[in-house]
């Protein structure tokens, strides 16, 4: 037979085989799902890192062992398609029982397709029996009390998520190269120590001809370090600007005061922050600010940079991808007794407010909601979360879980000070765009802080004003949305006076509206008065 | 292009079986869950002579997506009918409040004058209904924070509203009124002692959310410290530390507390306090 005739046949045969395999999988799945003696709980997420899948798999097998007749199926979905996949599953009524929330799950989606977990999180987690947290409400067993991240939805007044982890940003380093170039030098304790280390790496590269730079920079991670440095210098300035006397002024207040001219880009502490941030550019590869996250990761994993700034979520990937040992340290900052850069700072920035992450919600499509919630309880019990953290290499979300030595550098610093105004200066989308578009002026080889200030002076006030007006519109939308459930709770409270929940939620909604409208009134007042 | 994006979902919605709805909740329950479209449909089916259902239809129309001027007009018309039947009962008062809300926050172009007029009428009712009492909170927000006011006029309005606030009885309204007045006193330099008294009054009623508690307690403590009422400052710094073990302000609060407490007491209660900074 001629080759031209065989090729299409081979293609057709392959197509048939694929179709057959797909069909068999669908039927086998349906058969398994219809097995009356087996409960299947499906859990979906976008964490494709092998450590995370392994961790959930380990816990799933343990849960199955403890609960005969239950099977846990894990379904990792690529992050890029996650929102559309989620929507399709939810609309089609084919959603897994447990789904990671935070991408494509706005308030309306949660209200329509997910089950509130409030009643559950107000009760102790039975899987914590015999531990130090056995008597605590489930929500109080989490490091942030479920107050942050995607767990509590303020507009819906319900808890919808239960988290597995939390994240911090750190300076990672290549331990092998560190030892080779720097010997026994420990990670730097402050910014001067960091600069000295970077300069030694540069001297080593110059002396040996090796192509290695101190930091793999990118427009993804490097600005975090820069912003933290600026924030460190402006800790005292921020407290001076705290007109609301809450010790941690909201970003809107900072932006508003900027627009009103109560602080400027020429504040000495802020300028000091820029001077420190500029130094980072000296130590990264040339043109780094054009690099994205993947470029910088590639640079680091190839051993062409000693350090990289990124989040703790990348730790498992580095462990599996990098052909060398990695570790990390907190961003090095000038201490308060620094002769040149100590005046504006109180000390290391606290990370006590770090919210929990990787939260899972229960879908209304779940056929076994009680069992699914129980598996969530198991995953986030002290023991379960400890196993998750150990296998995944991610920080735990539950209190009193002992950290693995590898995770110690990522532990949030709880005993620190409120950080100051960062590089983003309390601004929103427009302000951030202006600032990031001009990073080159701050970080490039010809970096010039004065020029950076001049550009911001010209462009930032309009951008800040635009952000504040947008925040006003968003605030009005949020407040208006609460009017309908508020009316419902008032009516339901009249009809069911014995149900305390309606009175409580009515009170919470009114207080939420008051605080939103209070800020809105002040922003409007100040924008009208601003030059 | 914008039309194309939802097409696959519409297609799937037709092809795939819908999620099992279980027991259908009441339309008011649906409204509390944010299921506005479902609640609206159920109210609209029940409406007609049923006044509560007409109120439900109107109040869900406020947030039915897509939000349109026609929906708001229809809601306003339904509210007006409800008011015409009986303006001073629970539904009548609520309908009047929501007519003010339409003018105040729901329209693309707010009509503050209309909103103010209705809020004033509601506040004058002396009704115990939560939304009638809420009207005074709205009046405080609109009258004191009105842009470009002369400072003397701000003070006059503040004092007038302070006097009216004494008549409030509904707990949420009392709390929120004092939160607004405390904030205003601070923002407009009307006196830190006055701001402190208002915030203390709000806290006595009971703050509903942890986020408000955190910030208000810090504020009360700071105002106490600044006005020389150290006992209040100490009480609220300590209350904050006991209730919020994870907050980035703790270190600063511990230090401020240490400066207020005798050294021995400070080190006993908060061993990590450094008094030397």
Short mmCIF file of N, CA and C in Angstrom, two decimals, chain B residues 51-113:
data_model
loop_
_atom_site.label_atom_id
_atom_site.label_comp_id
_atom_site.label_asym_id
_atom_site.label_seq_id
_atom_site.Cartn_x
_atom_site.Cartn_y
_atom_site.Cartn_z
N UNK B 51 -48.31 43.35 49.85
CA UNK B 51 -47.46 44.53 50.03
C UNK B 51 -46.01 44.14 50.33
N UNK B 52 -45.85 43.09 51.14
CA UNK B 52 -44.48 42.67 51.48
C UNK B 52 -43.76 42.16 50.24
N UNK B 53 -44.49 41.41 49.39
CA UNK B 53 -43.86 40.90 48.18
C UNK B 53 -43.50 42.05 47.23
N UNK B 54 -44.34 43.10 47.21
CA UNK B 54 -44.01 44.25 46.36
C UNK B 54 -42.76 44.95 46.90
N UNK B 55 -42.68 45.03 48.23
CA UNK B 55 -41.47 45.60 48.83
C UNK B 55 -40.25 44.74 48.47
N UNK B 56 -40.44 43.41 48.55
CA UNK B 56 -39.34 42.50 48.19
C UNK B 56 -38.93 42.67 46.74
N UNK B 57 -39.93 42.81 45.87
CA UNK B 57 -39.62 42.99 44.45
C UNK B 57 -38.81 44.29 44.26
N UNK B 58 -39.25 45.35 44.95
CA UNK B 58 -38.57 46.64 44.79
C UNK B 58 -37.13 46.58 45.32
N UNK B 59 -36.98 45.96 46.47
CA UNK B 59 -35.66 45.98 47.11
C UNK B 59 -34.68 45.06 46.35
N UNK B 60 -35.20 44.03 45.68
CA UNK B 60 -34.31 43.19 44.85
C UNK B 60 -34.01 43.88 43.52
N UNK B 61 -34.96 44.68 43.03
CA UNK B 61 -34.71 45.42 41.79
C UNK B 61 -33.51 46.37 41.94
N UNK B 62 -33.27 46.83 43.17
CA UNK B 62 -32.14 47.75 43.41
C UNK B 62 -30.81 47.13 42.98
N UNK B 63 -30.70 45.83 43.13
CA UNK B 63 -29.43 45.18 42.84
C UNK B 63 -29.53 44.08 41.79
N UNK B 64 -30.62 44.08 41.05
CA UNK B 64 -30.75 43.09 39.98
C UNK B 64 -29.77 43.46 38.87
N UNK B 65 -29.00 42.48 38.43
CA UNK B 65 -28.01 42.73 37.37
C UNK B 65 -28.59 42.39 36.00
N UNK B 66 -28.33 43.13 34.95
CA UNK B 66 -27.57 44.38 34.98
C UNK B 66 -28.37 45.50 35.62
N UNK B 67 -27.66 46.33 36.35
CA UNK B 67 -28.34 47.43 37.05
C UNK B 67 -28.73 48.49 36.02
N UNK B 68 -30.01 48.82 35.96
CA UNK B 68 -30.45 49.79 34.96
C UNK B 68 -31.29 50.88 35.61
N UNK B 69 -31.36 52.01 34.91
CA UNK B 69 -32.21 53.11 35.37
C UNK B 69 -33.67 52.69 35.41
N UNK B 70 -34.07 51.85 34.45
CA UNK B 70 -35.47 51.41 34.39
C UNK B 70 -35.81 50.58 35.64
N UNK B 71 -34.89 49.71 36.05
CA UNK B 71 -35.13 48.91 37.26
C UNK B 71 -35.26 49.81 38.49
N UNK B 72 -34.39 50.82 38.57
CA UNK B 72 -34.46 51.73 39.72
C UNK B 72 -35.76 52.54 39.69
N UNK B 73 -36.19 52.94 38.47
CA UNK B 73 -37.47 53.67 38.36
C UNK B 73 -38.62 52.79 38.83
N UNK B 74 -38.59 51.54 38.40
CA UNK B 74 -39.64 50.59 38.79
C UNK B 74 -39.63 50.37 40.32
N UNK B 75 -38.42 50.25 40.88
CA UNK B 75 -38.31 50.08 42.34
C UNK B 75 -38.89 51.29 43.05
N UNK B 76 -38.51 52.48 42.58
CA UNK B 76 -39.00 53.71 43.21
C UNK B 76 -40.52 53.78 43.14
N UNK B 77 -41.08 53.35 42.01
CA UNK B 77 -42.53 53.37 41.84
C UNK B 77 -43.21 52.41 42.83
N UNK B 78 -42.62 51.21 42.98
CA UNK B 78 -43.18 50.24 43.94
C UNK B 78 -43.09 50.78 45.38
N UNK B 79 -41.95 51.38 45.70
CA UNK B 79 -41.80 51.94 47.05
C UNK B 79 -42.85 53.04 47.28
N UNK B 80 -43.06 53.85 46.25
CA UNK B 80 -44.03 54.95 46.39
C UNK B 80 -45.43 54.40 46.67
N UNK B 81 -45.79 53.31 45.98
CA UNK B 81 -47.10 52.67 46.23
C UNK B 81 -47.20 52.19 47.67
N UNK B 82 -46.11 51.59 48.14
CA UNK B 82 -46.11 51.04 49.52
C UNK B 82 -46.26 52.18 50.52
N UNK B 83 -45.56 53.30 50.27
CA UNK B 83 -45.65 54.47 51.17
C UNK B 83 -47.08 55.03 51.14
N UNK B 84 -47.67 55.06 49.92
CA UNK B 84 -49.01 55.63 49.79
C UNK B 84 -50.02 54.85 50.62
N UNK B 85 -49.85 53.54 50.72
CA UNK B 85 -50.77 52.71 51.51
C UNK B 85 -50.66 53.03 52.99
N UNK B 86 -49.43 53.08 53.49
CA UNK B 86 -49.21 53.37 54.93
C UNK B 86 -47.76 53.84 55.08
N UNK B 87 -47.56 55.12 55.32
CA UNK B 87 -46.18 55.64 55.32
C UNK B 87 -45.40 55.40 56.62
N UNK B 88 -46.09 55.04 57.70
CA UNK B 88 -45.38 55.03 58.99
C UNK B 88 -45.24 53.64 59.61
N UNK B 89 -45.74 52.60 58.94
CA UNK B 89 -45.50 51.25 59.50
C UNK B 89 -44.12 50.76 59.04
N UNK B 90 -43.78 49.54 59.42
CA UNK B 90 -42.44 49.03 59.12
C UNK B 90 -42.10 49.10 57.64
N UNK B 91 -43.02 48.60 56.80
CA UNK B 91 -42.74 48.60 55.36
C UNK B 91 -42.72 50.03 54.81
N UNK B 92 -43.61 50.88 55.33
CA UNK B 92 -43.67 52.26 54.87
C UNK B 92 -42.37 53.00 55.17
N UNK B 93 -41.89 52.84 56.40
CA UNK B 93 -40.63 53.49 56.79
C UNK B 93 -39.47 52.95 55.95
N UNK B 94 -39.44 51.62 55.79
CA UNK B 94 -38.35 51.01 55.00
C UNK B 94 -38.40 51.53 53.57
N UNK B 95 -39.61 51.61 53.00
CA UNK B 95 -39.74 52.07 51.61
C UNK B 95 -39.24 53.51 51.48
N UNK B 96 -39.54 54.35 52.47
CA UNK B 96 -39.07 55.74 52.42
C UNK B 96 -37.54 55.78 52.49
N UNK B 97 -36.99 54.95 53.36
CA UNK B 97 -35.53 54.91 53.48
C UNK B 97 -34.91 54.52 52.14
N UNK B 98 -35.52 53.53 51.49
CA UNK B 98 -34.92 53.05 50.24
C UNK B 98 -35.14 54.01 49.07
N UNK B 99 -36.19 54.82 49.13
CA UNK B 99 -36.32 55.87 48.11
C UNK B 99 -35.14 56.86 48.28
N UNK B 100 -34.81 57.15 49.53
CA UNK B 100 -33.66 58.03 49.78
C UNK B 100 -32.36 57.36 49.30
N UNK B 101 -32.26 56.05 49.53
CA UNK B 101 -31.04 55.34 49.11
C UNK B 101 -30.90 55.33 47.59
N UNK B 102 -32.02 55.21 46.88
CA UNK B 102 -31.95 55.25 45.42
C UNK B 102 -31.31 56.57 44.99
N UNK B 103 -31.79 57.66 45.58
CA UNK B 103 -31.26 58.98 45.21
C UNK B 103 -29.81 59.14 45.68
N UNK B 104 -29.49 58.56 46.80
CA UNK B 104 -28.19 58.78 47.45
C UNK B 104 -27.06 57.93 46.85
N UNK B 105 -27.29 56.63 46.72
CA UNK B 105 -26.17 55.76 46.28
C UNK B 105 -26.46 54.88 45.07
N UNK B 106 -27.72 54.71 44.70
CA UNK B 106 -27.98 53.75 43.61
C UNK B 106 -27.95 54.38 42.22
N UNK B 107 -28.39 55.63 42.10
CA UNK B 107 -28.37 56.30 40.79
C UNK B 107 -26.93 56.61 40.37
N UNK B 108 -26.71 56.60 39.05
CA UNK B 108 -25.39 56.96 38.54
C UNK B 108 -25.05 58.40 38.94
N UNK B 109 -26.04 59.28 38.85
CA UNK B 109 -25.84 60.66 39.32
C UNK B 109 -26.67 60.86 40.59
N UNK B 110 -26.00 60.92 41.74
CA UNK B 110 -26.74 61.02 43.00
C UNK B 110 -27.55 62.32 43.09
N UNK B 111 -28.67 62.23 43.78
CA UNK B 111 -29.51 63.41 44.04
C UNK B 111 -29.50 63.60 45.56
N UNK B 112 -28.45 64.27 46.04
CA UNK B 112 -28.27 64.40 47.49
C UNK B 112 -29.39 65.20 48.15
N UNK B 113 -29.93 66.19 47.44
CA UNK B 113 -30.97 67.03 48.03
C UNK B 113 -32.20 66.19 48.38
#
